[in-house]
Amino acid sequence: MQLDLNAVAVFAVVAEERNFRAAADRLGVTRSAVSQTIRRMEENLGAALVQRTTRSVSLTEAGERLFAEIAPAVADIRTALDEATLLTGRPRGRLRLAVSSIAEHFLSGPFLAGFAAAHPEVSLDITVTDEEFDIVAEGFDAGVRLGEVIEQDMIAVAVAGDERQLAVCAPSYRDRFDVPSHPAELASHSCIGWRPSPKAAPYRWEFAEAGKEFRVAVPPRFTTNDMALMIKLAVAGAGITFGMEQSFRPLIERGELVPILEEFCPYFAGFYLYYPSRRNAPPKLRALIEHLQRQR
């Protein structure tokens, strides 16, 4: 059969995403264009490569075998293309980032707007997510997470200084109830908890006492994956919530929230921009790192 490298590239993205719409978004084309390319490739091969349903896409046995064979080559080609851009020395292209929703400093408008203004040929594609996954396998250039959860084989650059988590509530809640003097007393309070996804257990609140860390499995009255909703509920006096100090700091300064249990909330290493350990980072990523270092 005639070799169609464009079709091979499209198939590789479909195999990675397992979703035609997601593949189309990543490739910057229409869903129908992706579907037609895969259909022509199947006709040329004389074998079905994907199984389509109304909700998902899975690979057939032939598709799995083909993807297993071409995946390393596709990865090598992507790396080669990225490294080829180093010859121009000019930051350009799409920069895909996976960023924790609570990385307040990085996600601030001025920081990202300043980078975009300084590098008009770079477009930012930012996925805000708290799921943990392999950024390389998912096609991201870099990610931003707390340092403690970054894989050891990654290069990490500090985004800001040390961070800490705080328990907070509204003054109205504090005035109506006796706020806890120890984290163990949280079980008797109305708590606003967080979890990353519907299938995950609520996050256990982390504290430290006499240099020893411990976690408290509070029974949340409210549970959500949205920090903005947690803050709204806390400000409304619905209960005590827990999260990064930077998320609460503006409301604490305005008197809308008050910190509690501060003596049990130590500082720890904060957020880092991390990326795969390759010989050379592409100019677009190098530019972001330099912008980050200047801002710090």
XYZ file of C-alpha atoms in Angstrom:
296
model
C 0.000 0.000 0.000
C 1.054 3.626 -0.486
C 2.581 5.147 2.647
C 0.508 8.047 4.024
C 2.466 9.601 6.887
C -0.325 12.079 7.628
C -2.771 9.204 8.164
C -0.256 7.439 10.414
C 0.109 10.613 12.510
C -3.675 10.972 12.801
C -4.049 7.314 13.792
C -1.365 7.723 16.478
C -3.248 10.647 18.072
C -6.565 8.742 17.942
C -4.858 5.768 19.594
C -3.467 8.031 22.323
C -6.709 9.919 22.961
C -9.200 7.045 22.341
C -11.641 9.740 21.307
C -12.206 11.289 17.869
C -13.239 14.689 19.183
C -10.251 14.947 21.520
C -7.957 13.853 18.684
C -9.489 16.470 16.377
C -9.014 19.204 18.991
C -5.395 18.204 19.471
C -4.724 18.132 15.729
C -6.633 21.350 15.051
C -8.987 19.762 12.514
C -12.635 18.686 12.443
C -13.909 15.444 13.913
C -15.168 14.357 10.501
C -11.718 14.903 8.985
C -10.215 12.568 11.584
C -12.927 9.964 10.973
C -12.466 10.093 7.201
C -8.677 9.768 7.492
C -9.007 6.678 9.688
C -11.619 5.181 7.357
C -9.360 5.640 4.299
C -6.452 4.115 6.196
C -8.569 1.085 7.109
C -9.691 0.697 3.491
C -6.091 0.812 2.259
C -5.009 -1.724 4.857
C -8.043 -3.932 4.401
C -8.435 -4.193 8.179
C -10.424 -2.392 10.872
C -8.195 -0.420 13.238
C -10.728 1.137 15.599
C -14.072 0.174 17.055
C -16.445 3.112 17.248
C -19.383 3.542 19.621
C -21.464 6.609 20.402
C -19.362 7.225 23.527
C -15.890 5.871 22.947
C -13.262 4.606 20.568
C -11.197 1.486 21.189
C -8.537 -0.220 19.094
C -9.060 -3.554 17.405
C -6.401 -6.242 17.719
C -4.919 -5.023 14.433
C -5.052 -1.430 15.690
C -3.328 -2.333 18.960
C -0.548 -4.168 17.118
C -0.058 -1.311 14.661
C 0.038 1.322 17.402
C 2.525 -0.719 19.447
C 4.835 -0.823 16.419
C 4.577 2.841 15.384
C 4.353 4.541 18.806
C 8.144 4.596 19.466
C 8.807 5.918 15.959
C 6.151 8.628 16.309
C 7.651 9.680 19.660
C 11.111 9.856 18.087
C 9.799 11.972 15.206
C 8.078 14.394 17.609
C 11.292 14.716 19.615
C 13.304 15.260 16.438
C 10.925 17.979 15.272
C 11.066 19.693 18.663
C 14.857 19.590 18.655
C 14.957 20.874 15.080
C 13.248 24.063 16.249
C 16.262 24.689 18.483
C 18.154 25.723 15.361
C 15.928 28.779 14.937
C 16.388 29.938 18.516
C 13.011 31.703 18.380
C 10.194 30.650 20.758
C 7.128 29.745 18.738
C 4.376 27.158 18.418
C 1.846 25.710 20.833
C 2.952 25.137 24.426
C 0.765 22.507 26.147
C 0.700 22.661 29.945
C -1.097 20.589 32.601
C -1.503 22.781 35.692
C -2.887 22.053 39.150
C -6.020 24.071 39.879
C -4.499 25.388 43.109
C -1.259 26.718 41.569
C -2.423 30.268 42.253
C 0.794 32.105 41.378
C 1.255 30.353 38.046
C -2.392 30.689 37.024
C -2.562 34.370 37.912
C -3.562 36.538 34.991
C -0.541 38.881 35.076
C 2.013 36.043 34.983
C 0.577 34.300 31.922
C -0.399 37.530 30.186
C 3.145 38.832 30.655
C 4.608 35.719 29.085
C 2.217 35.897 26.122
C 3.042 39.575 25.541
C 6.772 38.838 25.558
C 6.434 35.903 23.145
C 3.712 36.623 20.570
C 4.563 33.552 18.453
C 3.829 31.147 21.313
C 0.248 30.013 21.961
C -0.600 28.569 25.377
C -2.826 25.486 25.672
C -3.456 25.078 29.418
C -5.358 22.160 30.929
C -6.243 22.866 34.565
C -6.460 19.476 36.252
C -5.744 17.807 39.570
C -5.494 14.312 38.096
C -2.076 12.685 38.197
C -0.891 11.257 34.882
C 2.145 10.924 32.626
C 2.439 14.299 30.882
C 4.765 12.849 28.252
C 2.340 10.078 27.297
C -0.497 12.621 27.105
C 1.432 14.971 24.830
C 2.097 17.879 27.236
C 5.276 19.925 27.134
C 5.308 20.533 30.886
C 3.189 20.515 34.027
C 2.834 22.386 37.318
C 2.320 20.421 40.536
C 3.383 20.358 44.148
C 6.980 19.187 44.358
C 6.187 16.170 46.519
C 4.206 14.419 43.751
C 6.556 15.029 40.810
C 8.305 11.952 39.392
C 12.024 11.676 40.120
C 13.015 11.507 36.451
C 11.617 14.976 35.722
C 13.434 18.311 35.727
C 11.691 20.686 38.150
C 11.893 24.483 38.477
C 10.359 26.232 41.484
C 7.335 28.390 40.664
C 7.212 30.213 43.995
C 8.381 29.836 47.582
C 7.204 27.439 50.269
C 3.479 26.921 50.687
C 1.190 25.676 53.408
C -2.366 24.474 53.752
C -4.772 26.182 56.122
C -8.078 25.408 57.763
C -10.395 28.423 57.511
C -13.963 29.440 58.250
C -16.098 32.570 58.141
C -16.202 34.882 61.189
C -19.915 34.074 61.425
C -19.182 30.348 61.793
C -16.474 31.052 64.369
C -18.874 33.209 66.369
C -21.681 30.600 66.308
C -19.568 27.620 67.261
C -16.531 26.852 69.352
C -13.880 26.361 66.692
C -11.602 23.366 67.235
C -8.367 23.788 69.159
C -6.961 20.544 67.718
C -7.492 18.845 64.329
C -8.956 15.791 66.068
C -11.988 17.936 66.964
C -12.875 18.563 63.314
C -15.078 15.464 63.259
C -17.715 17.315 65.268
C -17.840 20.263 62.859
C -19.464 20.998 59.522
C -16.588 20.524 57.066
C -16.291 21.405 53.388
C -14.104 18.789 51.700
C -12.445 18.217 48.347
C -11.876 15.246 46.087
C -10.337 15.166 42.594
C -13.069 13.060 40.961
C -16.436 11.453 41.798
C -14.838 8.016 42.243
C -12.066 9.219 44.556
C -12.310 9.348 48.337
C -12.411 12.802 49.953
C -8.976 14.285 50.574
C -7.630 13.748 54.077
C -6.598 16.988 55.742
C -2.867 17.086 56.533
C -1.428 18.572 59.724
C 1.720 18.298 61.844
C 2.340 18.280 65.595
C 5.705 18.211 67.368
C 7.396 17.652 64.019
C 5.257 14.632 63.097
C 2.810 14.738 60.204
C -0.644 13.220 60.468
C -3.867 13.166 58.465
C -7.446 13.612 59.552
C -10.255 11.907 57.618
C -12.924 14.529 58.257
C -16.538 13.544 57.459
C -17.423 16.364 55.010
C -20.910 17.792 55.048
C -20.115 19.201 51.598
C -17.778 17.505 49.119
C -16.758 18.954 45.754
C -13.899 19.033 43.249
C -14.169 22.808 42.867
C -12.109 25.071 45.117
C -14.178 28.114 44.133
C -17.324 26.447 45.493
C -15.501 25.432 48.672
C -14.526 29.061 49.253
C -18.049 30.333 48.546
C -19.529 27.888 51.045
C -16.953 28.809 53.691
C -17.525 32.560 53.211
C -21.278 31.929 53.529
C -20.672 30.372 56.951
C -21.456 26.790 55.910
C -18.459 25.316 57.697
C -14.695 24.845 57.858
C -12.684 24.152 54.730
C -9.054 23.325 54.016
C -6.728 24.263 51.171
C -3.689 26.226 50.038
C -3.074 29.462 51.931
C -2.640 31.412 48.681
C -6.202 30.493 47.683
C -7.553 31.970 50.912
C -5.162 34.881 51.486
C -7.198 37.648 49.731
C -10.335 36.681 51.679
C -8.417 36.496 54.960
C -7.032 39.990 54.343
C -10.571 41.279 53.669
C -11.868 39.617 56.842
C -14.218 37.261 54.985
C -12.369 34.191 56.264
C -10.309 33.546 59.393
C -7.568 30.914 59.765
C -7.815 28.315 62.528
C -5.453 25.586 63.762
C -2.488 27.526 62.345
C -0.034 25.939 64.794
C -0.746 22.587 63.119
C -0.191 23.894 59.564
C 3.531 23.818 58.662
C 5.146 25.107 55.475
C 6.402 22.721 52.785
C 7.949 22.835 49.292
C 5.517 24.547 46.940
C 4.726 24.286 43.234
C 7.176 23.412 40.490
C 7.137 23.584 36.726
C 8.340 20.163 35.593
C 9.196 18.662 32.224
C 10.903 15.551 30.825
C 14.642 15.191 31.140
C 15.666 15.641 27.519
C 18.975 16.902 26.173
C 17.484 20.189 25.043
C 14.231 21.916 25.950
C 12.517 23.577 22.942
C 12.727 27.402 22.783
C 9.042 27.861 23.710
C 9.541 25.926 26.963
C 12.912 27.542 27.658
C 11.244 30.926 27.278
C 8.613 30.011 29.869
C 11.282 28.824 32.310
C 13.232 32.065 31.900
C 10.046 34.116 32.357
C 9.310 32.173 35.535
C 12.787 32.747 36.905
C 12.610 36.491 36.172
C 9.252 36.740 37.948
C 10.603 34.972 41.033
